[in-house]
Tab-separated table of C-alpha atoms in Angstrom:
chain	number	residue	atom	x	y	z
A	1	UNK	CA	0.000	0.000	0.000
A	2	UNK	CA	2.801	2.417	0.922
A	3	UNK	CA	4.696	1.497	-2.228
A	4	UNK	CA	1.536	2.203	-4.239
A	5	UNK	CA	1.352	5.668	-2.667
A	6	UNK	CA	4.995	6.256	-3.603
A	7	UNK	CA	4.209	5.163	-7.159
A	8	UNK	CA	1.394	7.727	-7.275
A	9	UNK	CA	3.813	10.387	-6.065
A	10	UNK	CA	6.314	9.392	-8.744
A	11	UNK	CA	3.656	9.543	-11.444
A	12	UNK	CA	2.740	13.078	-10.438
A	13	UNK	CA	6.397	14.100	-10.507
A	14	UNK	CA	6.792	12.792	-14.039
A	15	UNK	CA	4.967	15.892	-15.249
A	16	UNK	CA	8.136	17.889	-14.563
A	17	UNK	CA	11.045	17.560	-17.024
A	18	UNK	CA	13.763	15.465	-15.411
A	19	UNK	CA	15.498	12.362	-16.707
A	20	UNK	CA	17.977	11.378	-14.040
A	21	UNK	CA	19.350	12.149	-10.615
A	22	UNK	CA	21.894	14.948	-10.682
A	23	UNK	CA	24.356	16.638	-8.378
A	24	UNK	CA	23.810	20.239	-7.355
A	25	UNK	CA	26.363	21.991	-9.552
A	26	UNK	CA	25.973	24.973	-11.830
A	27	UNK	CA	26.468	24.836	-15.563
A	28	UNK	CA	29.913	25.633	-16.855
A	29	UNK	CA	28.696	28.710	-18.693
A	30	UNK	CA	26.971	30.046	-15.617
A	31	UNK	CA	29.920	29.555	-13.295
A	32	UNK	CA	32.915	30.541	-15.393
A	33	UNK	CA	34.442	33.862	-14.261
A	34	UNK	CA	35.886	36.336	-16.704
A	35	UNK	CA	39.367	35.556	-17.913
A	36	UNK	CA	42.089	37.235	-15.900
A	37	UNK	CA	39.859	38.269	-12.998
A	38	UNK	CA	41.285	35.732	-10.560
A	39	UNK	CA	37.815	35.372	-9.017
A	40	UNK	CA	36.083	32.223	-7.892
A	41	UNK	CA	32.568	30.944	-8.297
A	42	UNK	CA	32.958	28.305	-5.562
A	43	UNK	CA	32.210	25.390	-7.894
A	44	UNK	CA	33.673	22.972	-5.344
A	45	UNK	CA	31.064	23.833	-2.709
A	46	UNK	CA	27.600	22.254	-2.401
A	47	UNK	CA	25.884	25.231	-0.709
A	48	UNK	CA	24.991	27.725	-3.436
A	49	UNK	CA	23.424	31.110	-4.065
A	50	UNK	CA	21.907	31.440	-7.540
A	51	UNK	CA	19.499	33.399	-9.686
A	52	UNK	CA	18.684	34.700	-13.143
A	53	UNK	CA	19.125	38.220	-14.553
A	54	UNK	CA	16.558	39.247	-17.173
A	55	UNK	CA	15.328	42.542	-18.569
A	56	UNK	CA	11.660	42.375	-19.636
A	57	UNK	CA	12.015	38.648	-20.218
A	58	UNK	CA	15.310	38.889	-22.135
A	59	UNK	CA	18.330	37.285	-20.394
A	60	UNK	CA	21.415	39.437	-19.932
A	61	UNK	CA	24.894	37.946	-20.255
A	62	UNK	CA	28.079	39.153	-18.594
A	63	UNK	CA	26.643	40.849	-15.507
A	64	UNK	CA	28.950	40.466	-12.503
A	65	UNK	CA	27.453	39.129	-9.252
A	66	UNK	CA	29.464	38.949	-6.012
A	67	UNK	CA	28.796	37.188	-2.703
A	68	UNK	CA	30.697	38.161	0.458
A	69	UNK	CA	30.511	36.825	4.002
A	70	UNK	CA	32.010	34.475	6.610
A	71	UNK	CA	35.531	35.355	5.455
A	72	UNK	CA	34.775	34.343	1.870
A	73	UNK	CA	34.235	36.265	-1.367
A	74	UNK	CA	33.073	34.789	-4.658
A	75	UNK	CA	31.944	36.238	-7.946
A	76	UNK	CA	30.547	35.087	-11.263
A	77	UNK	CA	29.351	36.473	-14.599
A	78	UNK	CA	25.857	35.651	-15.821
A	79	UNK	CA	25.647	33.095	-18.624
A	80	UNK	CA	23.966	33.506	-22.004
A	81	UNK	CA	20.650	32.485	-20.470
A	82	UNK	CA	21.080	35.030	-17.667
A	83	UNK	CA	21.669	32.405	-14.971
A	84	UNK	CA	24.354	32.606	-12.295
A	85	UNK	CA	25.430	30.485	-9.325
A	86	UNK	CA	28.052	31.018	-6.594
A	87	UNK	CA	29.146	28.271	-4.220
A	88	UNK	CA	29.963	29.142	-0.595
A	89	UNK	CA	32.044	27.106	1.900
A	90	UNK	CA	29.709	27.336	4.925
A	91	UNK	CA	26.078	28.172	5.527
A	92	UNK	CA	25.263	31.536	7.052
A	93	UNK	CA	24.543	35.109	5.989
A	94	UNK	CA	26.068	36.509	2.777
A	95	UNK	CA	25.890	39.906	1.115
A	96	UNK	CA	25.035	39.542	-2.574
A	97	UNK	CA	25.593	42.450	-4.953
A	98	UNK	CA	24.934	43.030	-8.636
A	99	UNK	CA	27.543	45.376	-10.118
A	100	UNK	CA	25.362	47.902	-11.922
A	101	UNK	CA	28.320	49.097	-13.981
A	102	UNK	CA	28.259	45.752	-15.834
A	103	UNK	CA	24.632	46.195	-16.964
A	104	UNK	CA	24.046	47.164	-20.623
A	105	UNK	CA	23.454	50.815	-21.425
A	106	UNK	CA	19.930	51.914	-20.665
A	107	UNK	CA	19.250	49.009	-18.319
A	108	UNK	CA	18.981	49.600	-14.588
A	109	UNK	CA	17.606	47.969	-11.466
A	110	UNK	CA	13.903	48.309	-10.834
A	111	UNK	CA	12.863	50.869	-8.269
A	112	UNK	CA	12.963	49.514	-4.721
A	113	UNK	CA	15.504	46.731	-5.362
A	114	UNK	CA	17.996	46.152	-2.541
A	115	UNK	CA	21.533	46.092	-3.889
A	116	UNK	CA	23.533	44.786	-2.132
A	117	UNK	CA	21.207	42.479	-0.185
A	118	UNK	CA	21.700	39.910	2.566
A	119	UNK	CA	20.661	36.279	2.077
A	120	UNK	CA	20.720	33.597	4.802
A	121	UNK	CA	20.811	29.807	4.535
A	122	UNK	CA	18.219	28.016	6.667
A	123	UNK	CA	17.947	24.220	6.339
A	124	UNK	CA	18.597	24.185	2.605
A	125	UNK	CA	21.592	23.949	0.298
A	126	UNK	CA	20.440	26.424	-2.331
A	127	UNK	CA	19.125	29.980	-2.089
A	128	UNK	CA	17.639	31.817	-5.048
A	129	UNK	CA	17.717	35.605	-5.174
A	130	UNK	CA	16.511	37.665	-8.135
A	131	UNK	CA	17.447	41.166	-9.211
A	132	UNK	CA	14.580	42.725	-11.172
A	133	UNK	CA	15.469	45.075	-14.014
A	134	UNK	CA	13.434	47.502	-16.039
A	135	UNK	CA	12.493	51.150	-16.035
A	136	UNK	CA	9.091	51.884	-14.564
A	137	UNK	CA	8.881	48.626	-12.583
A	138	UNK	CA	7.933	49.267	-8.973
A	139	UNK	CA	7.979	46.430	-6.467
A	140	UNK	CA	4.717	45.684	-4.701
A	141	UNK	CA	4.865	44.042	-1.325
A	142	UNK	CA	2.616	41.060	-0.718
A	143	UNK	CA	-0.126	41.544	1.836
A	144	UNK	CA	0.308	39.973	5.243
A	145	UNK	CA	-2.709	37.750	4.590
A	146	UNK	CA	-1.226	36.236	1.422
A	147	UNK	CA	2.165	35.730	3.105
A	148	UNK	CA	0.459	34.041	6.057
A	149	UNK	CA	-1.534	31.779	3.714
A	150	UNK	CA	1.611	30.739	1.794
A	151	UNK	CA	3.536	30.005	5.015
A	152	UNK	CA	0.570	28.060	6.410
A	153	UNK	CA	0.344	25.856	3.304
A	154	UNK	CA	4.117	25.284	3.374
A	155	UNK	CA	3.919	24.530	7.104
A	156	UNK	CA	1.091	22.042	6.589
A	157	UNK	CA	3.109	20.243	3.896
A	158	UNK	CA	6.231	20.218	6.084
A	159	UNK	CA	4.246	19.062	9.103
A	160	UNK	CA	2.642	16.180	7.218
A	161	UNK	CA	5.977	14.912	5.883
A	162	UNK	CA	7.300	15.103	9.451
A	163	UNK	CA	4.201	13.176	10.523
A	164	UNK	CA	5.054	10.313	8.145
A	165	UNK	CA	8.270	9.711	10.043
A	166	UNK	CA	6.787	10.599	13.431
A	167	UNK	CA	3.946	8.072	13.082
A	168	UNK	CA	6.462	5.273	12.444
A	169	UNK	CA	8.580	6.383	15.402
A	170	UNK	CA	5.489	6.560	17.627
A	171	UNK	CA	4.369	3.049	16.592
A	172	UNK	CA	7.802	1.662	17.434
A	173	UNK	CA	7.849	3.412	20.805
A	174	UNK	CA	4.290	2.343	21.566
A	175	UNK	CA	4.920	-1.363	20.938
A	176	UNK	CA	8.500	-1.679	22.237
A	177	UNK	CA	9.108	1.329	24.509
A	178	UNK	CA	12.301	2.038	22.524
A	179	UNK	CA	13.361	5.627	21.829
A	180	UNK	CA	15.047	4.998	18.484
A	181	UNK	CA	17.695	7.607	17.695
A	182	UNK	CA	18.505	5.782	14.442
A	183	UNK	CA	15.128	6.833	13.015
A	184	UNK	CA	16.760	9.838	11.321
A	185	UNK	CA	19.010	7.480	9.370
A	186	UNK	CA	15.928	5.536	8.259
A	187	UNK	CA	14.679	8.839	6.825
A	188	UNK	CA	18.009	9.433	5.079
A	189	UNK	CA	18.079	5.909	3.661
A	190	UNK	CA	14.806	6.437	1.780
A	191	UNK	CA	16.146	9.477	-0.069
A	192	UNK	CA	19.559	7.880	-0.705
A	193	UNK	CA	17.973	4.711	-2.116
A	194	UNK	CA	15.696	6.795	-4.360
A	195	UNK	CA	18.732	8.661	-5.704
A	196	UNK	CA	20.724	5.435	-6.171
A	197	UNK	CA	17.922	3.711	-8.089
A	198	UNK	CA	17.401	6.785	-10.287
A	199	UNK	CA	21.163	7.036	-10.932
A	200	UNK	CA	21.113	3.403	-12.114
A	201	UNK	CA	18.649	4.430	-14.799
A	202	UNK	CA	15.533	3.014	-13.162
A	203	UNK	CA	12.474	5.149	-14.058
A	204	UNK	CA	11.354	7.467	-11.276
A	205	UNK	CA	7.900	5.839	-11.112
A	206	UNK	CA	9.641	2.606	-10.096
A	207	UNK	CA	12.633	4.039	-8.182
A	208	UNK	CA	10.504	5.729	-5.498
A	209	UNK	CA	8.396	2.648	-4.600
A	210	UNK	CA	11.575	0.542	-4.540
A	211	UNK	CA	13.135	3.048	-2.114
A	212	UNK	CA	10.068	2.832	0.142
A	213	UNK	CA	10.239	-0.971	0.021
A	214	UNK	CA	13.955	-0.746	0.844
A	215	UNK	CA	13.123	1.341	3.919
A	216	UNK	CA	10.669	-1.329	5.066
A	217	UNK	CA	13.291	-4.031	4.506
A	218	UNK	CA	15.797	-2.038	6.587
A	219	UNK	CA	13.264	-1.912	9.426
A	220	UNK	CA	12.796	-5.688	9.189
A	221	UNK	CA	16.560	-6.328	9.238
A	222	UNK	CA	17.009	-4.002	12.223
A	223	UNK	CA	14.443	-5.821	14.316
A	224	UNK	CA	15.538	-9.312	13.270
A	225	UNK	CA	19.254	-8.633	13.722
A	226	UNK	CA	19.372	-6.259	16.695
A	227	UNK	CA	16.203	-5.465	18.604
A	228	UNK	CA	14.546	-8.878	18.852
A	229	UNK	CA	17.706	-10.573	20.218
A	230	UNK	CA	18.119	-7.726	22.721
A	231	UNK	CA	14.479	-8.032	23.817
A	232	UNK	CA	14.852	-11.802	24.324
A	233	UNK	CA	17.898	-11.201	26.524
A	234	UNK	CA	15.897	-8.796	28.666
A	235	UNK	CA	18.047	-5.779	27.778
A	236	UNK	CA	16.816	-2.594	29.438
A	237	UNK	CA	15.422	0.332	27.445
A	238	UNK	CA	18.310	2.674	28.323
A	239	UNK	CA	21.013	0.314	26.963
A	240	UNK	CA	18.859	-0.259	23.872
A	241	UNK	CA	18.565	3.502	23.382
A	242	UNK	CA	22.365	3.764	23.548
A	243	UNK	CA	22.600	0.983	20.957
A	244	UNK	CA	20.281	3.013	18.708
A	245	UNK	CA	22.599	6.026	19.012
A	246	UNK	CA	25.555	3.884	18.001
A	247	UNK	CA	23.559	2.439	15.099
A	248	UNK	CA	22.653	5.953	13.968
A	249	UNK	CA	26.306	7.026	13.897
A	250	UNK	CA	27.367	3.840	12.088
A	251	UNK	CA	24.684	4.119	9.393
A	252	UNK	CA	25.220	7.868	8.925
A	253	UNK	CA	28.929	7.576	8.244
A	254	UNK	CA	28.529	4.455	6.146
A	255	UNK	CA	26.209	6.483	3.927
A	256	UNK	CA	28.807	9.293	3.927
A	257	UNK	CA	31.531	6.869	2.843
A	258	UNK	CA	29.616	5.515	-0.151
A	259	UNK	CA	27.373	8.488	-1.003
A	260	UNK	CA	29.750	11.377	-0.314
A	261	UNK	CA	29.251	14.623	1.553
A	262	UNK	CA	27.719	16.646	-1.289
A	263	UNK	CA	24.076	17.373	-1.923
A	264	UNK	CA	22.478	15.656	-4.910
A	265	UNK	CA	19.103	16.190	-6.549
A	266	UNK	CA	16.356	13.666	-7.235
A	267	UNK	CA	14.603	13.655	-10.616
A	268	UNK	CA	12.016	16.428	-10.783
A	269	UNK	CA	13.520	18.328	-7.827
A	270	UNK	CA	12.941	21.658	-9.565
A	271	UNK	CA	9.221	22.230	-9.973
A	272	UNK	CA	7.186	25.210	-11.210
A	273	UNK	CA	5.133	27.443	-8.951
A	274	UNK	CA	1.389	26.918	-8.973
A	275	UNK	CA	-0.977	29.815	-8.356
A	276	UNK	CA	-3.878	28.697	-6.156
A	277	UNK	CA	-5.820	31.892	-5.646
A	278	UNK	CA	-3.689	34.177	-3.443
A	279	UNK	CA	-1.245	31.363	-2.635
A	280	UNK	CA	1.853	30.460	-4.669
A	281	UNK	CA	3.127	26.962	-3.947
A	282	UNK	CA	5.734	24.742	-5.664
A	283	UNK	CA	4.134	21.749	-7.350
A	284	UNK	CA	6.341	19.314	-5.419
A	285	UNK	CA	5.191	20.846	-2.123
A	286	UNK	CA	1.545	20.426	-3.124
A	287	UNK	CA	2.128	16.817	-4.229
A	288	UNK	CA	3.978	16.139	-0.967
A	289	UNK	CA	1.019	17.484	1.009
A	290	UNK	CA	-1.488	15.310	-0.838
A	291	UNK	CA	0.602	12.119	-0.689
A	292	UNK	CA	1.471	12.564	3.001
A	293	UNK	CA	-2.165	13.116	3.930
A	294	UNK	CA	-3.323	10.107	1.878
A	295	UNK	CA	-0.728	7.761	3.408
A	296	UNK	CA	-1.479	8.918	6.959
A	297	UNK	CA	-5.209	8.359	6.406
A	298	UNK	CA	-4.500	4.838	5.082
A	299	UNK	CA	-2.354	4.042	8.142
A	300	UNK	CA	-5.070	5.410	10.440
A	301	UNK	CA	-7.707	3.229	8.772
A	302	UNK	CA	-5.454	0.179	9.065
A	303	UNK	CA	-5.008	0.797	12.783
A	304	UNK	CA	-8.700	1.406	13.426
A	305	UNK	CA	-10.459	-1.012	11.079
A	306	UNK	CA	-8.263	-4.076	10.578
A	307	UNK	CA	-7.399	-7.018	12.837
A	308	UNK	CA	-3.673	-6.329	12.611
A	309	UNK	CA	-4.341	-2.708	13.539
A	310	UNK	CA	-6.304	-3.740	16.609
A	311	UNK	CA	-3.569	-6.209	17.515
A	312	UNK	CA	-0.987	-3.429	17.208
A	313	UNK	CA	-2.978	-1.184	19.527
A	314	UNK	CA	-3.382	-4.066	21.971
A	315	UNK	CA	0.380	-4.697	22.049
A	316	UNK	CA	1.002	-0.973	22.548
A	317	UNK	CA	-1.409	-0.854	25.493
A	318	UNK	CA	-0.305	-4.039	27.279
A	319	UNK	CA	2.098	-6.522	25.616
A	320	UNK	CA	1.711	-9.168	28.337
A	321	UNK	CA	-2.077	-9.133	28.185
A	322	UNK	CA	-1.954	-9.168	24.360
A	323	UNK	CA	0.289	-12.255	24.443
A	324	UNK	CA	-2.033	-13.943	26.922
A	325	UNK	CA	-4.930	-13.235	24.530
A	326	UNK	CA	-3.201	-15.220	21.761
A	327	UNK	CA	-1.594	-12.319	19.862
A	328	UNK	CA	1.859	-13.025	18.407
A	329	UNK	CA	3.620	-10.026	19.944
A	330	UNK	CA	6.906	-10.571	18.085
A	331	UNK	CA	5.106	-10.712	14.726
A	332	UNK	CA	3.237	-7.485	15.497
A	333	UNK	CA	6.456	-5.729	16.515
A	334	UNK	CA	8.192	-6.991	13.363
A	335	UNK	CA	5.360	-5.607	11.230
A	336	UNK	CA	5.546	-2.286	13.082
A	337	UNK	CA	9.263	-2.037	12.279
A	338	UNK	CA	8.566	-2.714	8.603
A	339	UNK	CA	5.799	-0.084	8.470
A	340	UNK	CA	7.904	2.389	10.454
A	341	UNK	CA	10.855	1.911	8.080
A	342	UNK	CA	8.658	2.341	4.999
A	343	UNK	CA	7.018	5.491	6.404
A	344	UNK	CA	10.413	6.935	7.346
A	345	UNK	CA	11.744	6.216	3.834
A	346	UNK	CA	8.752	7.938	2.244
A	347	UNK	CA	9.217	10.891	4.601
A	348	UNK	CA	12.873	11.061	3.534
A	349	UNK	CA	11.938	11.141	-0.158
A	350	UNK	CA	9.422	13.934	0.414
A	351	UNK	CA	11.960	15.807	2.569
A	352	UNK	CA	14.493	15.533	-0.276
A	353	UNK	CA	11.981	17.195	-2.625
A	354	UNK	CA	11.025	19.805	-0.024
A	355	UNK	CA	14.601	20.937	0.818
A	356	UNK	CA	15.456	20.178	-2.091
A	357	UNK	CA	18.380	17.740	-2.214
A	358	UNK	CA	19.743	14.473	-0.785
A	359	UNK	CA	22.608	14.507	1.732
A	360	UNK	CA	24.083	11.979	4.138
A	361	UNK	CA	22.873	13.850	7.258
A	362	UNK	CA	19.443	15.039	6.084
A	363	UNK	CA	17.602	12.767	8.523
A	364	UNK	CA	19.698	13.982	11.421
A	365	UNK	CA	18.691	17.564	10.556
A	366	UNK	CA	15.004	16.900	11.252
A	367	UNK	CA	15.309	14.165	13.886
A	368	UNK	CA	14.722	16.603	16.744
A	369	UNK	CA	11.653	17.972	14.955
A	370	UNK	CA	10.315	14.415	14.562
A	371	UNK	CA	10.862	13.813	18.281
A	372	UNK	CA	9.221	17.167	19.002
A	373	UNK	CA	6.129	16.134	17.057
A	374	UNK	CA	5.924	12.763	18.821
A	375	UNK	CA	6.489	14.247	22.280
A	376	UNK	CA	4.167	17.183	21.751
A	377	UNK	CA	1.329	14.948	20.582
A	378	UNK	CA	1.895	12.280	23.224
A	379	UNK	CA	4.422	9.450	23.371
A	380	UNK	CA	3.137	6.240	21.833
A	381	UNK	CA	-0.035	7.765	20.371
A	382	UNK	CA	-0.239	7.676	16.571
A	383	UNK	CA	-2.789	10.454	16.225
A	384	UNK	CA	-0.851	12.497	18.763
A	385	UNK	CA	2.240	12.181	16.557
A	386	UNK	CA	0.183	13.408	13.596
A	387	UNK	CA	-1.230	16.426	15.414
A	388	UNK	CA	2.081	17.274	17.092
A	389	UNK	CA	4.011	17.091	13.807
A	390	UNK	CA	1.515	19.301	11.979
A	391	UNK	CA	1.711	21.876	14.775
A	392	UNK	CA	5.522	21.801	14.647
A	393	UNK	CA	5.523	22.197	10.847
A	394	UNK	CA	3.061	25.085	10.965
A	395	UNK	CA	5.019	26.902	13.661
A	396	UNK	CA	8.341	26.375	11.874
A	397	UNK	CA	7.110	27.964	8.633
A	398	UNK	CA	4.771	30.646	10.011
A	399	UNK	CA	7.364	31.834	12.539
A	400	UNK	CA	9.581	33.032	9.670
A	401	UNK	CA	7.184	35.975	9.295
A	402	UNK	CA	8.609	37.334	12.554
A	403	UNK	CA	11.750	35.336	13.365
A	404	UNK	CA	15.021	35.046	11.523
A	405	UNK	CA	15.011	31.964	9.315
A	406	UNK	CA	17.873	30.430	11.349
A	407	UNK	CA	15.708	30.531	14.495
A	408	UNK	CA	12.603	28.819	13.149
A	409	UNK	CA	13.607	25.327	14.326
A	410	UNK	CA	14.628	26.666	17.738
A	411	UNK	CA	11.216	28.300	18.156
A	412	UNK	CA	9.414	25.006	17.498
A	413	UNK	CA	11.446	23.227	20.176
A	414	UNK	CA	10.815	26.050	22.664
A	415	UNK	CA	7.053	25.739	22.064
A	416	UNK	CA	7.308	21.983	22.708
A	417	UNK	CA	9.065	22.602	26.026
A	418	UNK	CA	6.459	25.155	27.105
A	419	UNK	CA	3.572	22.816	26.262
A	420	UNK	CA	5.161	19.910	28.143
A	421	UNK	CA	5.641	22.103	31.215
A	422	UNK	CA	1.864	22.534	31.276
A	423	UNK	CA	0.859	19.052	30.040
A	424	UNK	CA	3.774	16.604	30.477
A	425	UNK	CA	1.989	13.700	28.784
A	426	UNK	CA	1.516	15.661	25.549
A	427	UNK	CA	-1.692	16.721	23.863
A	428	UNK	CA	-3.212	13.236	23.420
A	429	UNK	CA	-1.052	11.246	25.824
A	430	UNK	CA	-2.184	9.581	29.026
A	431	UNK	CA	-0.724	10.454	32.407
A	432	UNK	CA	0.124	6.861	33.223
A	433	UNK	CA	2.587	6.803	30.317
A	434	UNK	CA	4.888	9.266	32.089
A	435	UNK	CA	7.863	7.554	33.742
């Protein structure tokens, strides 16, 4: 079922022109500096600032763009299609400037354009900034209502993709009591497998479901090889949690060894903006929202309406009583690990399209947010994980209207702490779960 959802997602992505997985590097023409300038465009770096320079729809070649900050300075000339891209060594704030003296005669920046301007990286490897040209063009600021609507839609999409991973983590905690710190690597594995299958030439409509299936298989192998033997030996939850931390580090750096430290793009990573009334939203973000919601609804129906779902809830409530009632507890836990791995892999794929990009530590970057969603909603409660994750996603995106982009993740964690001070068991949790 989850693989079928991934196939639907892949089919929707096929509408965008992309043939294969690619690394995030600019074109040669866009990155080559002028001869004899001694400047650098930072082609060796994966974090990039880019844009396009056009005058009334006509691209302008040879305009010099510079980026300065964090002890680094890079520059580039726009290519024939007007595009430019500058790599930077570390994320942070950079001052980007268009040298107006390099513009053609009679062409100038539109009224109200900031030049130079400051751009800041926040959880992404690529920032786009545009300099608008043309006499008589006056910038119009978006209304607060439209900005709020756009951030809310983006936050809902981000929250739902967090919920995919959070629901799997909550199921695992509910049935085993394990706080699995390797869950972030299960998220990473889904995106890495999707990239690997696409790089092998497998069509995207098949590569994504295979990646989801691979995530489920990884969950199965984890439980069969590590967690079930530890449970049978009576290993305590704290030692098992430490084992999960070690597993997370081992998997993360194994991926780094084979995948590399750069950021690579999945097929269809660049998608057009869709205008939905007053809201502008990337097509991939909209598809991610729809797929996440559909998968979560399917999982909810499975838990509420099927025998295996009822058995899972019984094991989560009282494993000993469930075993005494004839339920195969080990089989239920094994199935939960498979579903949790598949959901985490799908969340990783959607996260790779949302960022956009695949990197070896992408799961680690959102692991705390996944834990925040689970804890905020209530440990071990699936619907609590859903509600908590959506609230975290909404706060993360909407808070950028007031907070610096670098602080948006911090704000979400602060809100979680404040809520737990008032209601320690979370929004939907039960008091007897505490301790």
